[in-house]
Short mmCIF file of C-alpha atoms in Angstrom, two decimals:
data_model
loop_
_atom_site.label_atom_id
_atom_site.label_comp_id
_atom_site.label_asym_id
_atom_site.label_seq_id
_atom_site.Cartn_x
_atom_site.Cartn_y
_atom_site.Cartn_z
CA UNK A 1 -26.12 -16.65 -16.32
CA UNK A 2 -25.96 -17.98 -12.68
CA UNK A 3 -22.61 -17.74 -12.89
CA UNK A 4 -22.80 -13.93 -13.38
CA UNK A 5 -25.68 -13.18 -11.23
CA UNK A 6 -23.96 -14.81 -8.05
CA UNK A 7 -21.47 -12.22 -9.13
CA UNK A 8 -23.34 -9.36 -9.28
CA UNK A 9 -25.14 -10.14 -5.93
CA UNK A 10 -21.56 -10.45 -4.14
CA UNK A 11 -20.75 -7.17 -5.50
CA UNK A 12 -24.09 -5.94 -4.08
CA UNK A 13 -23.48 -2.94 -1.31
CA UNK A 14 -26.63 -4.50 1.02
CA UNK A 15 -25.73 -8.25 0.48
CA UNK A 16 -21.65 -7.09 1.65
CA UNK A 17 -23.22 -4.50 4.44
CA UNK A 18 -26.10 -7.03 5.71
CA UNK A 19 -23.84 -10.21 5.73
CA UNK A 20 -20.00 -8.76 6.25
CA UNK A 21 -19.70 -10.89 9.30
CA UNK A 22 -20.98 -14.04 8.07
CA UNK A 23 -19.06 -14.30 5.22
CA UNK A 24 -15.83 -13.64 7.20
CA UNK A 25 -16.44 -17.33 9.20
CA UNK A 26 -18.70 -19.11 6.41
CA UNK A 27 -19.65 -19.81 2.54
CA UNK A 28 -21.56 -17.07 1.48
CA UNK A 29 -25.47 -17.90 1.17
CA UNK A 30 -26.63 -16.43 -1.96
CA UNK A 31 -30.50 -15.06 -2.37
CA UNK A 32 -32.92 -14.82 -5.05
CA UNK A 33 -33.43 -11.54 -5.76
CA UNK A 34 -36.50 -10.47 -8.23
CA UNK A 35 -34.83 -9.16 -10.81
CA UNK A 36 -32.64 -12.48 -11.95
CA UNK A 37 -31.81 -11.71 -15.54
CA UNK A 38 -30.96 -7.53 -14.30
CA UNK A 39 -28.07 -9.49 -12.40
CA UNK A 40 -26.84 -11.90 -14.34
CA UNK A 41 -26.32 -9.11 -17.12
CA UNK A 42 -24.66 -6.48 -14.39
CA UNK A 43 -22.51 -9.64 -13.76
CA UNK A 44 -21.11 -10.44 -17.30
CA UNK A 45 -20.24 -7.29 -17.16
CA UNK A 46 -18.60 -6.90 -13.86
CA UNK A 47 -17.15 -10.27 -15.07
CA UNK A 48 -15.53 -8.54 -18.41
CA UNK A 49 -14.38 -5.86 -16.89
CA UNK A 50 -12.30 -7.40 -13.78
CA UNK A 51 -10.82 -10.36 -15.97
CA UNK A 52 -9.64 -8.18 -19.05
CA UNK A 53 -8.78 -5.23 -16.99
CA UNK A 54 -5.27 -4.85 -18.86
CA UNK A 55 -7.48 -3.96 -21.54
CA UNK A 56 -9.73 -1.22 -20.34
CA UNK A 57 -8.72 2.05 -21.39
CA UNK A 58 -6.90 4.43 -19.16
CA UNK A 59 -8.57 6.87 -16.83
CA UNK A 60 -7.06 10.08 -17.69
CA UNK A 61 -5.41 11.30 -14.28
CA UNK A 62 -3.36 14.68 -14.15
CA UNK A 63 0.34 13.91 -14.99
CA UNK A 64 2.48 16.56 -12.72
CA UNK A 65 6.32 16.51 -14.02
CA UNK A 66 8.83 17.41 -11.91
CA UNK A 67 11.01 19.31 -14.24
CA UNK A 68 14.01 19.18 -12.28
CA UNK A 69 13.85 15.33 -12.20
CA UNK A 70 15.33 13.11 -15.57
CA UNK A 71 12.54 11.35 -16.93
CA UNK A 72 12.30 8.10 -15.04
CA UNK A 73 8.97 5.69 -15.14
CA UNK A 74 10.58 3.32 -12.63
CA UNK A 75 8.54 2.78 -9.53
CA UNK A 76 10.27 2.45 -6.33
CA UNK A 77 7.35 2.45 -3.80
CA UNK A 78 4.87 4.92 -5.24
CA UNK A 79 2.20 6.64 -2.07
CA UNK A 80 -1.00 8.24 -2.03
CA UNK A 81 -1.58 11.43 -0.71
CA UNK A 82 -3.02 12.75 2.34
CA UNK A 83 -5.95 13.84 0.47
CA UNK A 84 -6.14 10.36 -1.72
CA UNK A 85 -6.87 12.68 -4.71
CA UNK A 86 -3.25 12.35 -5.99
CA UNK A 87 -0.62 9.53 -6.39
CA UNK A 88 2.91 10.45 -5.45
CA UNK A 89 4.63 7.54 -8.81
CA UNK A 90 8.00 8.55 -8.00
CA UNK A 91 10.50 11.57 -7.74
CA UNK A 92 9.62 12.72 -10.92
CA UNK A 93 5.76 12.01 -11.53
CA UNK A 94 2.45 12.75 -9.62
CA UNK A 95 -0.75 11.70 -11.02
CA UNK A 96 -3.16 14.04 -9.81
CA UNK A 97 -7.24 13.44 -10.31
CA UNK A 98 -8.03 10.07 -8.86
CA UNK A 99 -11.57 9.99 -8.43
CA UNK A 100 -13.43 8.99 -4.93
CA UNK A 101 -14.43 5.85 -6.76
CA UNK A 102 -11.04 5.14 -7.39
CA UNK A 103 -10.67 4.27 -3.52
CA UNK A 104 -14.43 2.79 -3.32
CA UNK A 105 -13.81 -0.68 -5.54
CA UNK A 106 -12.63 -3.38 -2.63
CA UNK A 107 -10.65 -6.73 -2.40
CA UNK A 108 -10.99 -7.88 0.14
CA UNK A 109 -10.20 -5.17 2.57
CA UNK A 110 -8.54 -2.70 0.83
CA UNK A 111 -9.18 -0.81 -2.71
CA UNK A 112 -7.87 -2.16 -6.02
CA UNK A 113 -5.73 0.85 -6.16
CA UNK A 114 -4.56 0.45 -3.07
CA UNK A 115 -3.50 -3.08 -3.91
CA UNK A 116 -1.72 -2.32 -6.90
CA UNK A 117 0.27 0.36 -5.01
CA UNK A 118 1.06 -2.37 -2.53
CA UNK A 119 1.83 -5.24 -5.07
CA UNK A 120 4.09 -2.90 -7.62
CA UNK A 121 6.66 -1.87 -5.48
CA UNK A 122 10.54 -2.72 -4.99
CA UNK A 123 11.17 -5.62 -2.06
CA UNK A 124 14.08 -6.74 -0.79
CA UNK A 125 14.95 -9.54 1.03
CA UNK A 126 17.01 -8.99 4.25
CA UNK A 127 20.40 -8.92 3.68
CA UNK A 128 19.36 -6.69 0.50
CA UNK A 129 20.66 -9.25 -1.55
CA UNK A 130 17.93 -10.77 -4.03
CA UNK A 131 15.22 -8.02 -5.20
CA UNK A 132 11.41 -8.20 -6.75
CA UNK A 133 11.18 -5.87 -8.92
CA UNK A 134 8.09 -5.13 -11.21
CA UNK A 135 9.60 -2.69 -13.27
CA UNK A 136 9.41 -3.42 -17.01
CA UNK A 137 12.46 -2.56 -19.16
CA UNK A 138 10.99 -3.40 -22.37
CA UNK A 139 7.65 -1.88 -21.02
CA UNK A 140 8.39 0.56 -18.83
CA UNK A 141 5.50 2.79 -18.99
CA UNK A 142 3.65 -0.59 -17.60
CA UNK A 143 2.77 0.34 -14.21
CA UNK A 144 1.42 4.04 -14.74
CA UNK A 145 -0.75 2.45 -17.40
CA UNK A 146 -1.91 -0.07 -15.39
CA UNK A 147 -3.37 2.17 -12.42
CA UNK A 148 -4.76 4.45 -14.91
CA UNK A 149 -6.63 1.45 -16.06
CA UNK A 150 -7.68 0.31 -12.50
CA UNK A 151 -8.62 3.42 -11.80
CA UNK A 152 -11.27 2.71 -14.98
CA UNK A 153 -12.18 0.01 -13.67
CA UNK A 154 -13.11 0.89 -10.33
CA UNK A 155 -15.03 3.83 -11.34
CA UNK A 156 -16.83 1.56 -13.75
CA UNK A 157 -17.71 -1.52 -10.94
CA UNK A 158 -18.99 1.48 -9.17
CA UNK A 159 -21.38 2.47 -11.42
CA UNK A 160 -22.12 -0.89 -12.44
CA UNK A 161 -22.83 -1.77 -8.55
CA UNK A 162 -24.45 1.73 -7.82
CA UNK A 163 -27.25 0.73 -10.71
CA UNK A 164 -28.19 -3.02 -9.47
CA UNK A 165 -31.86 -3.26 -8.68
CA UNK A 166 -33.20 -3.95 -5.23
CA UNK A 167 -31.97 -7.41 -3.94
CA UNK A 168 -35.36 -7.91 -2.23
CA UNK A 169 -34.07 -8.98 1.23
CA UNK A 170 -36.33 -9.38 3.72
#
């Protein structure tokens, strides 16, 4: 239970606002807020849903097909666009209805979504020789999957962090 509730009240939006700068040069300090057990039980769930989220169900985005295109799941380097409501995949998919939410989850700095458009891309080194490539041939539906599922997820957190109770700062 203290495990969870120290996770819920890190994923607080007034602990992150009030104490941003702190925790960027220290350990964070964690209160007690009134409601212990309320957090501890956001938490476990915060906690189930960020370890196992391979195994939340996909968010069901738009899927535009460009007909001209043969069917290719293959990421190269996939973009958002200007209006971060859509997801440019690759030259022949779009997924179209990501949710504000989608962008609202953070690591760190930067949304989940954001990170996974980041992380599942083709690198190369600089003589192009040796590749990383996240592509999955026996799988390859893997990464649209996956970002429909953190798109679940960060709509979920959201709610999840929207309904905490007062932390009772001060």
């Amino acid at each position: 239970d203290i495990f969870h509730y120290v996770y819920a009240v890190l994923h607080h939006p007034e602990y992150r606002a009030r104490y941003a700068e702190n925790l960027k040069r220290e350990l964070p300090r964690i209160p007690f807020a009134p409601d212990f057990h309320a957090f501890a039980k956001a938490g476990a769930k915060l906690a189930e849903l960020h370890v196992h989220y391979e195994r939340q169900k996909e968010w069901k985005l738009q899927r535009i097909e460009d007909k001209d295109t043969p069917l290719d799941w293959r990421v190269e380097a996939m973009k958002l666009t200007r209006e971060r409501d859509a997801l440019i995949y690759n030259e022949h998919f779009t997924f179209a209805g990501l949710p504000p939410e989608a962008h609202e989850y953070r690591l760190g700095n930067r949304s989940a979504l954001d990170w996974v458009i980041d992380q599942y891309r083709v690198t190369r080194d600089a003589e192009g020789r040796i590749a990383s490539d996240p592509n999955r041939d026996a799988d390859e539906p893997f990464i649209a999957r996956l970002l429909a599922q953190v798109v679940t997820v960060s709509v979920e957190t959201m709610k999840l962090v929207r309904a905490l109770p007062p932390l009772g700062l001060p």
